[in-house]
Amino acid sequence: MLQLRSEVVQKIKIPLSLVSNFEKFFKLIIPKDVEQIILLIPAGLDGETITTSINKVKPDIPIFVIESDTCGSNEILLLLEKSKKISKRIP
């Protein structure tokens, strides 16, 4: 079962025309504190190239690929679940 904590999810909508090299692109936009990635792709798009690129950047992070009718045919949507770190204030 896939669960997301909405308070720690970052949504990034990516037009496919913006990306020429997925691996370099994901190195720039995926933060270090990501625990889980959900990739929404348009129906009919082969997400294997995109998933492989993410795996090269973040090999220890689970990636879930979902075909979605809500995505435009020329865009993908990344949902990045970040770790929620507890910070303490020092008086």
PDB file of C-alpha atoms in Angstrom:
ATOM      1  CA  MET A   1       0.000   0.000   0.000  1.00  0.00           C
ATOM      2  CA  LEU A   2       1.332   3.397  -0.991  1.00  0.00           C
ATOM      3  CA  GLN A   3       0.979   6.095   1.652  1.00  0.00           C
ATOM      4  CA  LEU A   4       2.037   9.717   1.537  1.00  0.00           C
ATOM      5  CA  ARG A   5       2.286  12.195   4.349  1.00  0.00           C
ATOM      6  CA  SER A   6       0.955  15.332   2.701  1.00  0.00           C
ATOM      7  CA  GLU A   7       2.889  17.672   4.978  1.00  0.00           C
ATOM      8  CA  VAL A   8       6.210  16.464   3.575  1.00  0.00           C
ATOM      9  CA  VAL A   9       5.386  15.996  -0.114  1.00  0.00           C
ATOM     10  CA  GLN A  10       6.889  18.256  -2.737  1.00  0.00           C
ATOM     11  CA  LYS A  11       5.174  18.354  -6.141  1.00  0.00           C
ATOM     12  CA  ILE A  12       7.181  19.141  -9.252  1.00  0.00           C
ATOM     13  CA  LYS A  13       5.519  19.379 -12.664  1.00  0.00           C
ATOM     14  CA  ILE A  14       8.087  18.900 -15.438  1.00  0.00           C
ATOM     15  CA  PRO A  15       7.450  19.663 -19.117  1.00  0.00           C
ATOM     16  CA  LEU A  16       9.248  16.982 -21.137  1.00  0.00           C
ATOM     17  CA  SER A  17      10.473  19.606 -23.612  1.00  0.00           C
ATOM     18  CA  LEU A  18      12.509  21.155 -20.766  1.00  0.00           C
ATOM     19  CA  VAL A  19      14.643  18.043 -20.220  1.00  0.00           C
ATOM     20  CA  SER A  20      17.377  16.918 -22.600  1.00  0.00           C
ATOM     21  CA  ASN A  21      19.274  14.740 -20.092  1.00  0.00           C
ATOM     22  CA  PHE A  22      17.101  13.188 -17.371  1.00  0.00           C
ATOM     23  CA  GLU A  23      19.993  12.047 -15.179  1.00  0.00           C
ATOM     24  CA  LYS A  24      21.570  15.513 -14.955  1.00  0.00           C
ATOM     25  CA  PHE A  25      18.161  17.110 -14.484  1.00  0.00           C
ATOM     26  CA  PHE A  26      17.218  14.833 -11.576  1.00  0.00           C
ATOM     27  CA  LYS A  27      20.593  15.397  -9.906  1.00  0.00           C
ATOM     28  CA  LEU A  28      19.694  19.078  -9.745  1.00  0.00           C
ATOM     29  CA  ILE A  29      16.085  18.900  -8.614  1.00  0.00           C
ATOM     30  CA  ILE A  30      15.821  15.898  -6.282  1.00  0.00           C
ATOM     31  CA  PRO A  31      16.734  16.929  -2.716  1.00  0.00           C
ATOM     32  CA  LYS A  32      18.962  14.769  -0.531  1.00  0.00           C
ATOM     33  CA  ASP A  33      16.302  14.153   2.111  1.00  0.00           C
ATOM     34  CA  VAL A  34      13.871  12.327  -0.187  1.00  0.00           C
ATOM     35  CA  GLU A  35      12.558   9.010   1.140  1.00  0.00           C
ATOM     36  CA  GLN A  36      10.199   8.032  -1.669  1.00  0.00           C
ATOM     37  CA  ILE A  37       9.435   9.137  -5.224  1.00  0.00           C
ATOM     38  CA  ILE A  38       6.171   8.822  -7.087  1.00  0.00           C
ATOM     39  CA  LEU A  39       6.338   9.470 -10.809  1.00  0.00           C
ATOM     40  CA  LEU A  40       3.105  10.218 -12.648  1.00  0.00           C
ATOM     41  CA  ILE A  41       3.438   9.842 -16.391  1.00  0.00           C
ATOM     42  CA  PRO A  42       0.913  10.267 -19.182  1.00  0.00           C
ATOM     43  CA  ALA A  43      -0.742   7.079 -20.421  1.00  0.00           C
ATOM     44  CA  GLY A  44       1.266   5.539 -23.234  1.00  0.00           C
ATOM     45  CA  LEU A  45       4.624   7.078 -22.246  1.00  0.00           C
ATOM     46  CA  ASP A  46       7.382   4.568 -21.546  1.00  0.00           C
ATOM     47  CA  GLY A  47       8.648   5.567 -18.111  1.00  0.00           C
ATOM     48  CA  GLU A  48      11.593   3.146 -18.131  1.00  0.00           C
ATOM     49  CA  THR A  49      14.147   5.755 -19.284  1.00  0.00           C
ATOM     50  CA  ILE A  50      12.970   8.207 -16.663  1.00  0.00           C
ATOM     51  CA  THR A  51      12.943   5.584 -13.896  1.00  0.00           C
ATOM     52  CA  THR A  52      16.433   4.380 -14.847  1.00  0.00           C
ATOM     53  CA  SER A  53      17.728   7.950 -14.677  1.00  0.00           C
ATOM     54  CA  ILE A  54      16.227   8.455 -11.218  1.00  0.00           C
ATOM     55  CA  ASN A  55      17.691   5.126 -10.053  1.00  0.00           C
ATOM     56  CA  LYS A  56      21.156   6.272 -11.116  1.00  0.00           C
ATOM     57  CA  VAL A  57      20.786   9.461  -9.086  1.00  0.00           C
ATOM     58  CA  LYS A  58      19.005   7.963  -6.061  1.00  0.00           C
ATOM     59  CA  PRO A  59      19.594   4.171  -6.124  1.00  0.00           C
ATOM     60  CA  ASP A  60      18.353   3.565  -2.570  1.00  0.00           C
ATOM     61  CA  ILE A  61      15.027   5.408  -2.921  1.00  0.00           C
ATOM     62  CA  PRO A  62      11.842   3.512  -3.865  1.00  0.00           C
ATOM     63  CA  ILE A  63      10.200   4.792  -7.046  1.00  0.00           C
ATOM     64  CA  PHE A  64       6.571   4.192  -7.890  1.00  0.00           C
ATOM     65  CA  VAL A  65       5.443   4.821 -11.477  1.00  0.00           C
ATOM     66  CA  ILE A  66       1.794   5.545 -12.128  1.00  0.00           C
ATOM     67  CA  GLU A  67       0.194   6.144 -15.509  1.00  0.00           C
ATOM     68  CA  SER A  68      -2.221   9.020 -15.134  1.00  0.00           C
ATOM     69  CA  ASP A  69      -4.793  10.704 -17.311  1.00  0.00           C
ATOM     70  CA  THR A  70      -4.373  13.902 -15.275  1.00  0.00           C
ATOM     71  CA  CYS A  71      -0.887  14.525 -16.675  1.00  0.00           C
ATOM     72  CA  GLY A  72      -0.638  16.355 -19.947  1.00  0.00           C
ATOM     73  CA  SER A  73       0.835  14.349 -22.814  1.00  0.00           C
ATOM     74  CA  ASN A  74       4.042  16.423 -22.685  1.00  0.00           C
ATOM     75  CA  GLU A  75       4.682  16.516 -18.948  1.00  0.00           C
ATOM     76  CA  ILE A  76       5.438  14.357 -15.949  1.00  0.00           C
ATOM     77  CA  LEU A  77       4.728  14.949 -12.286  1.00  0.00           C
ATOM     78  CA  LEU A  78       7.133  14.051  -9.492  1.00  0.00           C
ATOM     79  CA  LEU A  79       5.865  13.675  -5.952  1.00  0.00           C
ATOM     80  CA  LEU A  80       8.814  13.676  -3.571  1.00  0.00           C
ATOM     81  CA  GLU A  81       8.211  12.545  -0.021  1.00  0.00           C
ATOM     82  CA  LYS A  82      10.857  14.052   2.208  1.00  0.00           C
ATOM     83  CA  SER A  83      11.925  12.883   5.620  1.00  0.00           C
ATOM     84  CA  LYS A  84      10.407  14.939   8.359  1.00  0.00           C
ATOM     85  CA  LYS A  85      13.230  15.952  10.605  1.00  0.00           C
ATOM     86  CA  ILE A  86      12.536  17.104  14.119  1.00  0.00           C
ATOM     87  CA  SER A  87      14.352  20.276  14.927  1.00  0.00           C
ATOM     88  CA  LYS A  88      14.846  21.612  18.414  1.00  0.00           C
ATOM     89  CA  ARG A  89      15.140  25.225  19.339  1.00  0.00           C
ATOM     90  CA  ILE A  90      17.957  26.231  21.548  1.00  0.00           C
ATOM     91  CA  PRO A  91      16.777  28.851  24.054  1.00  0.00           C
TER      92      PRO A  91
END
